[in-house]
Short mmCIF file of C-alpha atoms and ligand atoms in Angstrom, two decimals:
data_model
loop_
_atom_site.label_atom_id
_atom_site.label_comp_id
_atom_site.label_asym_id
_atom_site.label_seq_id
_atom_site.Cartn_x
_atom_site.Cartn_y
_atom_site.Cartn_z
CA UNK A 9 6.86 -74.63 20.93
CA UNK A 10 6.12 -77.20 23.62
CA UNK A 11 3.05 -77.61 25.69
CA UNK A 12 3.24 -76.41 29.25
CA UNK A 13 3.70 -79.46 31.48
CA UNK A 14 2.69 -77.98 34.77
CA UNK A 15 1.61 -74.46 34.06
CA UNK A 16 -0.51 -72.76 36.65
CA UNK A 17 -3.41 -70.69 35.36
CA UNK A 18 -1.96 -67.35 34.53
CA UNK A 19 -4.31 -64.46 35.26
CA UNK A 20 -2.87 -61.26 33.92
CA UNK A 21 -2.89 -57.72 35.14
CA UNK A 22 -4.69 -55.54 32.59
CA UNK A 23 -1.83 -53.21 31.97
CA UNK A 24 -0.66 -52.83 28.42
CA UNK A 25 2.84 -51.54 28.05
CA UNK A 26 5.35 -51.75 25.30
CA UNK A 27 8.43 -53.48 26.63
CA UNK A 28 11.54 -52.08 25.01
CA UNK A 29 14.40 -52.46 27.46
CA UNK A 30 15.63 -55.97 28.13
CA UNK A 31 18.22 -57.04 30.67
CA UNK A 32 19.97 -60.39 30.58
CA UNK A 33 21.78 -62.13 33.38
CA UNK A 34 23.80 -65.34 33.23
CA UNK A 35 24.76 -67.55 36.13
CA UNK A 36 27.02 -70.57 35.84
CA UNK A 37 29.09 -71.94 33.03
CA UNK A 38 30.37 -70.92 29.59
CA UNK A 39 27.55 -72.92 28.05
CA UNK A 40 25.02 -70.62 29.69
CA UNK A 41 27.04 -67.63 28.51
CA UNK A 42 26.96 -68.80 24.91
CA UNK A 43 23.20 -69.39 25.11
CA UNK A 44 22.56 -65.99 26.66
CA UNK A 45 24.48 -64.38 23.82
CA UNK A 46 22.09 -65.96 21.33
CA UNK A 47 19.07 -64.87 23.38
CA UNK A 48 20.53 -61.38 23.30
CA UNK A 49 20.67 -61.61 19.50
CA UNK A 50 17.04 -62.64 19.36
CA UNK A 51 15.97 -59.77 21.59
CA UNK A 52 17.83 -57.25 19.43
CA UNK A 53 16.22 -58.73 16.32
CA UNK A 54 12.82 -58.12 17.94
CA UNK A 55 13.64 -54.48 18.58
CA UNK A 56 14.62 -54.55 22.24
CA UNK A 57 17.32 -52.29 23.62
CA UNK A 58 19.69 -54.30 25.78
CA UNK A 59 20.48 -52.64 29.10
CA UNK A 60 22.72 -53.67 31.97
CA UNK A 61 21.17 -56.05 34.46
CA UNK A 62 21.51 -53.43 37.21
CA UNK A 63 19.66 -50.79 35.16
CA UNK A 64 15.94 -50.16 34.83
CA UNK A 65 14.35 -52.63 32.42
CA UNK A 66 10.96 -53.77 31.16
CA UNK A 67 11.97 -57.39 30.69
CA UNK A 68 14.59 -59.66 32.23
CA UNK A 69 15.75 -63.07 31.12
CA UNK A 70 17.76 -64.73 33.87
CA UNK A 71 19.66 -67.80 32.68
CA UNK A 72 20.21 -69.93 35.77
CA UNK A 73 22.55 -72.59 37.13
CA UNK A 74 21.93 -75.39 39.63
CA UNK A 75 25.30 -77.08 39.89
CA UNK A 76 25.54 -76.49 43.67
CA UNK A 77 23.30 -75.22 46.46
CA UNK A 78 25.26 -72.02 46.38
CA UNK A 79 24.41 -71.64 42.68
CA UNK A 80 20.69 -72.04 43.52
CA UNK A 81 20.96 -69.39 46.17
CA UNK A 82 22.80 -66.98 43.86
CA UNK A 83 20.03 -67.44 41.28
CA UNK A 84 17.34 -66.62 43.84
CA UNK A 85 19.31 -63.57 44.91
CA UNK A 86 19.62 -62.32 41.33
CA UNK A 87 15.89 -62.88 40.65
CA UNK A 88 14.81 -61.10 43.85
CA UNK A 89 17.23 -58.25 43.20
CA UNK A 90 15.87 -57.66 39.71
CA UNK A 91 12.24 -57.74 40.82
CA UNK A 92 12.99 -55.36 43.70
CA UNK A 93 14.58 -52.88 41.28
CA UNK A 94 11.93 -53.39 38.58
CA UNK A 95 8.62 -54.41 40.18
CA UNK A 96 6.68 -53.68 36.98
CA UNK A 97 8.96 -55.60 34.64
CA UNK A 98 8.28 -59.02 33.12
CA UNK A 99 10.68 -61.54 34.69
CA UNK A 100 11.53 -64.75 32.84
CA UNK A 101 13.73 -67.31 34.60
CA UNK A 102 15.21 -69.97 32.31
CA UNK A 103 17.80 -72.76 32.37
CA UNK A 104 19.08 -75.40 34.76
CA UNK A 105 17.61 -74.10 38.02
CA UNK A 106 14.26 -73.60 36.28
CA UNK A 107 14.44 -77.22 35.16
CA UNK A 108 15.24 -78.59 38.62
CA UNK A 109 13.92 -76.03 41.11
CA UNK A 110 10.80 -74.54 39.50
CA UNK A 111 8.79 -74.73 42.70
CA UNK A 112 11.35 -72.74 44.66
CA UNK A 113 11.47 -70.11 41.94
CA UNK A 114 7.68 -69.96 41.79
CA UNK A 115 7.76 -69.01 45.48
CA UNK A 116 9.46 -65.73 44.59
CA UNK A 117 6.83 -63.05 44.20
CA UNK A 118 6.96 -61.26 40.87
CA UNK A 119 8.35 -64.06 38.65
CA UNK A 120 6.30 -64.33 35.43
CA UNK A 121 7.77 -67.26 33.51
CA UNK A 122 9.85 -70.28 34.52
CA UNK A 123 11.24 -72.14 31.54
CA UNK A 124 13.34 -75.33 31.68
CA UNK A 125 16.19 -76.18 29.36
CA UNK A 126 14.17 -77.80 26.58
CA UNK A 127 12.50 -74.54 25.64
CA UNK A 128 14.77 -71.85 26.91
CA UNK A 129 16.05 -70.82 23.49
CA UNK A 130 12.40 -70.20 22.51
CA UNK A 131 11.77 -67.97 25.50
CA UNK A 132 10.73 -65.01 23.34
CA UNK A 133 7.88 -67.03 21.87
CA UNK A 134 6.55 -67.60 25.38
CA UNK A 135 6.91 -63.97 26.37
CA UNK A 136 5.36 -62.62 23.19
CA UNK A 137 2.98 -59.86 24.16
CA UNK A 138 2.21 -61.50 27.50
CA UNK A 139 1.20 -59.28 30.34
CA UNK A 140 2.75 -59.40 33.73
CA UNK A 141 1.30 -62.42 35.52
CA UNK A 142 -0.11 -62.75 38.98
CA UNK A 143 1.21 -66.31 39.11
CA UNK A 144 4.15 -67.63 37.10
CA UNK A 145 3.75 -69.84 34.07
CA UNK A 146 5.97 -72.89 34.49
CA UNK A 147 7.17 -74.91 31.51
CA UNK A 148 9.48 -77.84 32.08
CA UNK A 149 9.35 -80.14 29.11
CA UNK A 150 11.28 -83.39 28.96
CA UNK A 151 14.55 -82.67 27.16
CA UNK A 152 14.75 -84.60 23.91
CA UNK A 153 17.83 -86.36 22.54
CA UNK A 154 17.95 -84.92 19.05
CA UNK A 155 20.89 -82.96 17.73
CA UNK A 156 20.11 -79.28 17.65
CA UNK A 157 20.58 -75.90 15.97
CA UNK A 158 20.92 -72.46 17.55
CA UNK A 159 20.38 -70.04 14.60
CA UNK A 160 22.81 -67.32 15.51
CA UNK A 161 22.07 -64.10 13.61
CA UNK A 162 25.30 -62.20 14.34
CA UNK A 163 23.92 -58.69 14.86
CA UNK A 164 25.67 -57.61 18.05
CA UNK A 165 28.98 -55.74 18.24
CA UNK A 166 32.12 -57.83 18.19
CA UNK A 167 33.97 -59.22 21.17
CA UNK A 168 37.55 -60.43 21.25
CA UNK A 169 36.64 -63.94 22.35
CA UNK A 170 33.32 -65.74 22.08
CA UNK A 171 31.97 -69.05 23.30
CA UNK A 172 30.72 -71.41 20.62
CA UNK A 173 28.28 -74.03 21.86
CA UNK A 174 28.80 -77.31 20.04
CA UNK A 175 27.20 -79.85 22.37
CA UNK A 176 24.74 -80.21 25.24
CA UNK A 177 23.82 -82.82 27.86
CA UNK A 178 25.72 -85.83 29.18
CA UNK A 179 25.23 -89.61 29.38
CA UNK A 180 27.99 -90.31 31.91
CA UNK A 181 25.83 -90.16 35.06
CA UNK A 182 28.55 -89.42 37.61
CA UNK A 183 27.01 -90.12 41.01
CA UNK A 184 27.22 -86.54 42.30
CA UNK A 185 26.08 -84.73 39.18
CA UNK A 186 22.70 -83.22 38.45
CA UNK A 187 23.61 -82.06 34.94
CA UNK A 188 22.23 -85.10 33.06
CA UNK A 189 18.87 -84.31 34.71
CA UNK A 190 19.10 -80.55 34.27
CA UNK A 191 20.40 -80.60 30.68
CA UNK A 192 19.35 -84.02 29.44
CA UNK A 193 21.23 -86.66 27.48
CA UNK A 194 24.22 -85.96 25.25
CA UNK A 195 23.46 -84.39 21.89
CA UNK A 196 25.43 -82.43 19.35
CA UNK A 197 24.87 -79.21 17.48
CA UNK A 198 24.44 -79.64 13.77
CA UNK A 199 27.80 -79.03 12.12
CA UNK A 200 26.50 -76.60 9.47
CA UNK A 201 24.73 -74.54 12.14
CA UNK A 202 27.78 -74.20 14.37
CA UNK A 203 29.97 -73.28 11.39
CA UNK A 204 27.42 -70.65 10.37
CA UNK A 205 27.68 -69.10 13.83
CA UNK A 206 31.48 -69.27 13.69
CA UNK A 207 31.44 -67.38 10.36
CA UNK A 208 29.13 -64.72 11.80
CA UNK A 209 31.36 -64.36 14.84
CA UNK A 210 34.43 -63.85 12.66
CA UNK A 211 32.57 -61.32 10.49
CA UNK A 212 31.83 -59.23 13.56
CA UNK A 213 35.46 -59.24 14.64
CA UNK A 214 35.87 -62.24 16.92
CA UNK A 215 39.40 -63.65 16.71
CA UNK A 216 39.17 -66.45 19.25
CA UNK A 217 36.40 -69.02 19.72
CA UNK A 218 36.09 -71.18 22.81
CA UNK A 219 34.26 -74.46 22.19
CA UNK A 220 31.70 -75.14 24.90
CA UNK A 221 29.34 -77.94 25.86
CA UNK A 222 28.66 -80.24 28.78
CA UNK A 223 30.76 -83.11 27.44
CA UNK A 224 32.32 -81.82 24.23
CA UNK A 225 34.62 -84.80 23.67
CA UNK A 226 31.48 -86.82 22.88
CA UNK A 227 30.55 -84.48 20.00
CA UNK A 228 29.30 -86.51 17.06
CA UNK A 229 27.24 -85.17 14.21
CA UNK A 230 26.99 -87.31 11.08
CA UNK A 231 30.57 -88.51 10.74
CA UNK A 232 32.15 -85.53 12.44
CA UNK A 233 33.81 -85.61 15.85
CA UNK A 234 35.38 -82.79 17.84
CA UNK A 235 38.53 -83.24 15.72
CA UNK A 236 36.69 -82.41 12.50
CA UNK A 237 35.14 -79.40 14.26
CA UNK A 238 38.51 -77.94 15.31
CA UNK A 239 39.96 -78.59 11.84
CA UNK A 240 37.06 -76.91 10.08
CA UNK A 241 37.27 -73.91 12.42
CA UNK A 242 41.01 -73.69 11.92
CA UNK A 243 40.41 -73.38 8.18
CA UNK A 244 37.97 -70.52 8.64
CA UNK A 245 39.59 -67.35 7.22
CA UNK A 246 39.96 -64.67 9.90
CA UNK A 247 39.64 -66.98 12.88
CA UNK A 248 43.01 -66.89 14.62
CA UNK A 249 42.44 -69.04 17.68
CA UNK A 250 40.32 -71.99 18.75
CA UNK A 251 40.32 -73.11 22.35
CA UNK A 252 38.63 -76.14 23.85
CA UNK A 253 37.04 -75.51 27.23
CA UNK A 254 36.56 -78.34 29.74
CA UNK A 255 36.82 -81.84 28.23
CA UNK A 256 36.35 -85.19 29.97
CA UNK A 257 39.61 -87.15 30.33
CA UNK A 258 38.44 -90.32 28.58
CA UNK A 259 37.15 -88.44 25.55
CA UNK A 260 40.21 -86.49 24.40
CA UNK A 261 41.59 -87.61 21.03
CA UNK A 262 45.40 -87.59 21.19
CA UNK A 263 45.40 -86.25 17.61
CA UNK A 264 44.65 -82.88 19.22
CA UNK A 265 48.27 -82.72 20.38
CA UNK A 266 49.59 -82.52 16.79
CA UNK A 267 47.15 -79.72 16.06
CA UNK A 268 48.31 -77.80 19.14
CA UNK A 269 51.94 -78.15 18.03
CA UNK A 270 51.23 -77.09 14.45
CA UNK A 271 51.83 -73.31 14.12
CA UNK A 272 49.49 -73.24 11.12
CA UNK A 273 46.62 -74.72 13.16
CA UNK A 274 44.36 -72.43 15.21
CA UNK A 275 43.99 -74.86 18.15
CA UNK A 276 45.63 -73.41 21.26
CA UNK A 277 47.88 -75.42 23.62
CA UNK A 278 45.35 -75.56 26.42
CA UNK A 279 43.36 -78.33 28.09
CA UNK A 280 41.03 -78.28 31.06
CA UNK A 281 40.68 -81.90 32.17
CA UNK A 282 38.45 -82.54 35.21
CA UNK A 283 40.05 -84.77 37.84
CA UNK A 284 37.42 -84.53 40.62
CA UNK A 285 39.43 -86.62 43.11
CA UNK A 286 42.95 -87.96 43.56
CA UNK A 287 41.66 -91.09 45.30
CA UNK A 288 40.80 -94.20 43.30
CA UNK A 289 38.25 -95.19 45.93
CA UNK A 290 36.44 -91.85 45.59
CA UNK A 291 36.67 -91.91 41.79
CA UNK A 292 34.96 -95.31 41.75
CA UNK A 293 32.22 -94.06 44.05
CA UNK A 294 31.81 -91.00 41.87
CA UNK A 295 31.42 -93.37 38.88
CA UNK A 296 34.20 -91.61 37.03
CA UNK A 297 35.55 -93.58 34.09
CA UNK A 298 39.29 -93.61 34.84
CA UNK A 299 41.67 -94.26 37.67
CA UNK A 300 44.40 -91.99 38.94
CA UNK A 301 47.24 -93.81 37.18
CA UNK A 302 45.48 -93.37 33.81
CA UNK A 303 44.67 -89.74 34.48
CA UNK A 304 48.23 -88.89 35.52
CA UNK A 305 49.70 -90.80 32.57
CA UNK A 306 47.50 -88.84 30.16
CA UNK A 307 48.31 -85.45 31.66
CA UNK A 308 52.05 -86.15 31.68
CA UNK A 309 51.93 -87.42 28.11
CA UNK A 310 50.12 -84.23 27.02
CA UNK A 311 52.70 -82.05 28.79
CA UNK A 312 55.57 -83.97 27.20
CA UNK A 313 54.09 -83.84 23.71
CA UNK A 314 52.93 -80.21 23.74
CA UNK A 315 55.71 -78.04 25.21
CA UNK A 316 54.33 -75.11 27.21
CA UNK A 317 50.76 -76.42 27.27
CA UNK A 318 48.50 -75.07 30.01
CA UNK A 319 46.61 -77.91 31.68
CA UNK A 320 44.00 -77.04 34.29
CA UNK A 321 41.60 -79.22 36.20
CA UNK A 322 38.50 -79.35 38.42
CA UNK A 323 38.76 -80.98 41.83
CA UNK A 324 35.79 -81.70 44.06
CA UNK A 325 36.31 -81.59 47.81
CA UNK A 326 34.22 -83.30 50.48
CA UNK A 327 32.50 -86.01 48.42
CA UNK A 328 30.62 -88.34 50.85
CA UNK A 329 33.05 -90.67 52.61
CA UNK A 330 36.12 -88.65 51.56
CA UNK A 331 38.74 -89.29 54.26
CA UNK A 332 41.71 -87.14 55.16
CA UNK A 333 43.86 -89.61 53.18
CA UNK A 334 41.63 -89.34 50.11
CA UNK A 335 41.88 -85.58 50.34
CA UNK A 336 45.67 -85.78 50.74
CA UNK A 337 45.72 -87.75 47.46
CA UNK A 338 43.87 -84.92 45.69
CA UNK A 339 46.47 -82.48 47.03
CA UNK A 340 49.25 -84.75 45.83
CA UNK A 341 47.86 -85.06 42.31
CA UNK A 342 47.50 -81.28 42.05
CA UNK A 343 51.06 -80.62 43.21
CA UNK A 344 52.93 -83.50 41.54
CA UNK A 345 51.59 -83.23 38.01
CA UNK A 346 52.21 -80.62 35.32
CA UNK A 347 49.06 -78.67 36.18
CA UNK A 348 48.72 -74.90 35.90
CA UNK A 349 45.73 -74.56 38.22
CA UNK A 350 42.87 -76.44 39.85
CA UNK A 351 39.33 -75.12 40.10
CA UNK A 352 38.12 -76.27 43.48
CA UNK A 353 34.47 -77.20 44.04
CA UNK A 354 33.05 -77.92 47.45
CA UNK A 355 30.77 -80.96 47.22
CA UNK A 356 27.12 -80.02 47.49
CA UNK A 357 24.23 -82.50 47.73
CA UNK A 358 22.21 -82.28 44.53
CA UNK A 359 18.64 -83.47 44.11
CA UNK A 360 18.11 -87.18 44.14
CA UNK A 361 21.59 -88.15 42.96
CA UNK A 362 23.14 -91.38 44.33
CA UNK A 363 25.81 -89.42 46.23
CA UNK A 364 23.21 -87.20 47.91
CA UNK A 365 21.42 -90.32 49.23
CA UNK A 366 24.52 -91.53 51.11
CA UNK A 367 24.69 -91.29 54.87
CA UNK A 368 28.40 -90.57 55.27
CA UNK A 369 28.49 -86.88 54.36
CA UNK A 370 31.56 -84.89 55.30
CA UNK A 371 30.63 -82.07 57.71
CA UNK A 372 30.30 -78.75 55.86
CA UNK A 373 32.95 -77.08 58.01
CA UNK A 374 35.45 -79.77 57.05
CA UNK A 375 34.54 -79.44 53.36
CA UNK A 376 35.27 -75.71 53.56
CA UNK A 377 38.56 -76.29 55.38
CA UNK A 378 39.72 -78.73 52.70
CA UNK A 379 38.56 -76.44 49.90
CA UNK A 380 40.52 -73.52 51.33
CA UNK A 381 43.65 -75.68 51.55
CA UNK A 382 43.29 -76.88 47.96
CA UNK A 383 42.65 -73.34 46.70
CA UNK A 384 45.92 -72.22 48.27
CA UNK A 385 47.71 -75.06 46.49
CA UNK A 386 46.04 -74.09 43.25
CA UNK A 387 47.28 -70.49 43.61
CA UNK A 388 50.80 -71.83 44.10
CA UNK A 389 50.47 -73.95 40.97
CA UNK A 390 49.29 -70.97 38.95
CA UNK A 391 52.16 -68.85 40.23
CA UNK A 392 54.67 -71.57 39.31
CA UNK A 393 53.13 -71.94 35.85
CA UNK A 394 53.30 -68.20 35.26
CA UNK A 395 56.92 -68.17 36.46
CA UNK A 396 57.80 -70.91 33.99
CA UNK A 397 56.64 -68.53 31.23
CA UNK A 398 58.85 -65.61 32.25
CA UNK A 399 61.18 -64.37 29.53
CA UNK A 400 58.95 -65.70 26.75
CA UNK A 401 58.27 -63.39 23.82
CA UNK A 402 54.87 -64.25 22.47
CA UNK A 403 51.62 -63.03 20.93
CA UNK A 404 48.87 -61.80 23.22
CA UNK A 405 45.29 -61.16 22.16
CA UNK A 406 44.16 -58.07 24.06
CA UNK A 407 40.66 -57.48 25.41
CA UNK A 408 38.79 -54.40 26.63
CA UNK A 409 41.23 -51.96 28.27
CA UNK A 410 40.62 -50.53 31.73
CA UNK A 411 41.84 -46.97 32.01
CA UNK A 412 45.29 -47.22 30.43
CA UNK A 413 45.86 -50.88 31.25
CA UNK A 414 45.69 -53.59 28.60
CA UNK A 415 44.96 -57.20 29.48
CA UNK A 416 44.93 -60.31 27.35
CA UNK A 417 45.83 -63.97 27.03
CA UNK A 418 48.74 -65.81 25.50
CA UNK A 419 48.17 -68.94 23.42
CA UNK A 420 48.70 -71.04 26.58
CA UNK A 421 46.31 -69.07 28.75
CA UNK A 422 48.70 -66.83 30.66
CA UNK A 423 46.91 -63.65 31.74
CA UNK A 424 49.18 -60.76 30.68
CA UNK A 425 48.77 -57.14 31.77
CA UNK A 426 50.50 -54.10 30.24
CA UNK A 427 50.57 -50.67 31.82
CA UNK A 428 52.92 -47.69 32.05
CA UNK A 429 56.28 -48.44 30.39
CA UNK A 430 55.00 -51.89 29.47
CA UNK A 431 52.84 -50.28 26.77
CA UNK A 432 55.97 -48.94 25.03
CA UNK A 433 54.29 -45.68 24.06
CA UNK A 434 51.00 -47.16 22.84
CA UNK A 435 47.67 -46.60 24.53
CA UNK A 436 45.75 -49.56 25.92
CA UNK A 437 42.79 -48.62 23.70
CA UNK A 438 44.93 -49.13 20.57
CA UNK A 439 45.46 -52.75 21.57
CA UNK A 440 41.79 -53.64 21.96
CA UNK A 441 41.04 -56.88 20.11
CA UNK A 442 44.53 -56.81 18.59
CA UNK A 443 47.38 -59.27 18.69
CA UNK A 444 50.69 -57.81 19.85
CA UNK A 445 54.06 -59.28 20.66
CA UNK A 446 54.94 -59.12 24.33
CA UNK A 447 57.83 -60.14 26.59
CA UNK A 448 56.64 -61.68 29.87
CA UNK A 449 58.59 -59.98 32.66
CA UNK A 450 57.16 -60.24 36.17
CA UNK A 451 54.70 -62.50 37.96
CA UNK A 452 52.09 -61.17 40.37
CA UNK A 453 49.48 -63.21 42.24
CA UNK A 454 46.94 -63.02 39.41
CA UNK A 455 48.75 -62.20 36.20
CA UNK A 456 52.06 -61.58 34.48
CA UNK A 457 53.29 -58.08 33.76
CA UNK A 458 54.63 -57.76 30.25
CA UNK A 459 56.25 -55.31 27.88
CA UNK A 460 55.24 -54.63 24.33
CA UNK A 461 58.07 -55.39 21.88
CA UNK A 462 58.58 -55.06 18.17
S1 SF4 B 22 30.84 -86.16 32.91
FE1 SF4 B 22 30.55 -84.12 33.86
S2 SF4 B 22 28.49 -83.42 33.24
FE2 SF4 B 22 28.63 -85.64 32.83
S3 SF4 B 22 27.74 -86.57 34.64
FE3 SF4 B 22 29.98 -86.52 34.96
S4 SF4 B 22 30.39 -84.57 36.03
FE4 SF4 B 22 28.27 -84.46 35.21
#
């Protein structure tokens, strides 16, 4: 365990209690979700009962995000809410916001421990038998560059789809991004360790794994790249699907396309390729590593080589100096390329990044106006993509049912819902974590209604 860098003295209240109920809360990305799942495992191994975050608890671990100002504010809200509901509980705040905004968190009365990213997976060692503090202990160690392990024990009940963290950190230093500071430089998870977790996940019933990381295309451990990882996972008996989450455009090996087309390979026809802006001028100022022509050529090549592939993207709106014309270019790229959706992010000044230091910020009202416009376009793209799938008969992996409605995903990330006649006499509960063949029949705003066949 690391030394505390800037820990305040931590007088304790002399109140000895046995803490048994632990609540976990995750803000932000899939990476945080996969880390929280492992923290959950560790808590269970130490004898804690896991309760919902809204329930009474003796301990909370809140895994935070700092990607935008809004994310910071949501973290503070979650922390305050928990402490209000559980004033006697021990409150540990870990992750990206702890790394970057420890002072702000320390200003919230009732926080006991603030742990940055270097040590967050060891949070239980810090909590130990500690009493509730009068002042928070703050630990923000410099994040090292070594490859890492996670030691997943695999004790919790199965889920239909799980995130598998394979990488952390980023060396790209885009001018708007705080992640290289919050999560450190790029490093990869040891191959044997990630395969051990994958095996545990399959043993507990997981049929689909989603590879997560900050910049997963840069994965490199010994002589293995992301290609070797997807191949090894595809060969894992019992694992039916592998999906890659967000991957940087300049890091995608084209060999992935053959895997996606191979029915014997578990890799799904899905890519989420961040664009950020449709303007070459803005891309240069963002320090992105491609221009629009390259990005569009790649996306169109992927769509041509992998029929039916779902390609999604991230677009940032309101980067400093973004003109109406630059924004119009982002709209054009979203509408004129074979994209199934765009996640829209409103630019938010982050820490001491080069973009935040600029003096040509777009007024917040204008950022919101542009974001709303782009979100509408994204909904249209999703609708069109769903429509292009109508009539298909395909396998869907179903998740937890709600009442008698079953919901799941196709290989190419179409959200399919079955209810009433669509269930063809089955109950939704029977389909939980099962594959079933479905005909896609009707598009709604958020999903496709299907009918069970065969
Ligand atoms: S590649 Fe992504 S994580 Fe890395 S600096 Fe750029 S935006 Fe941030």
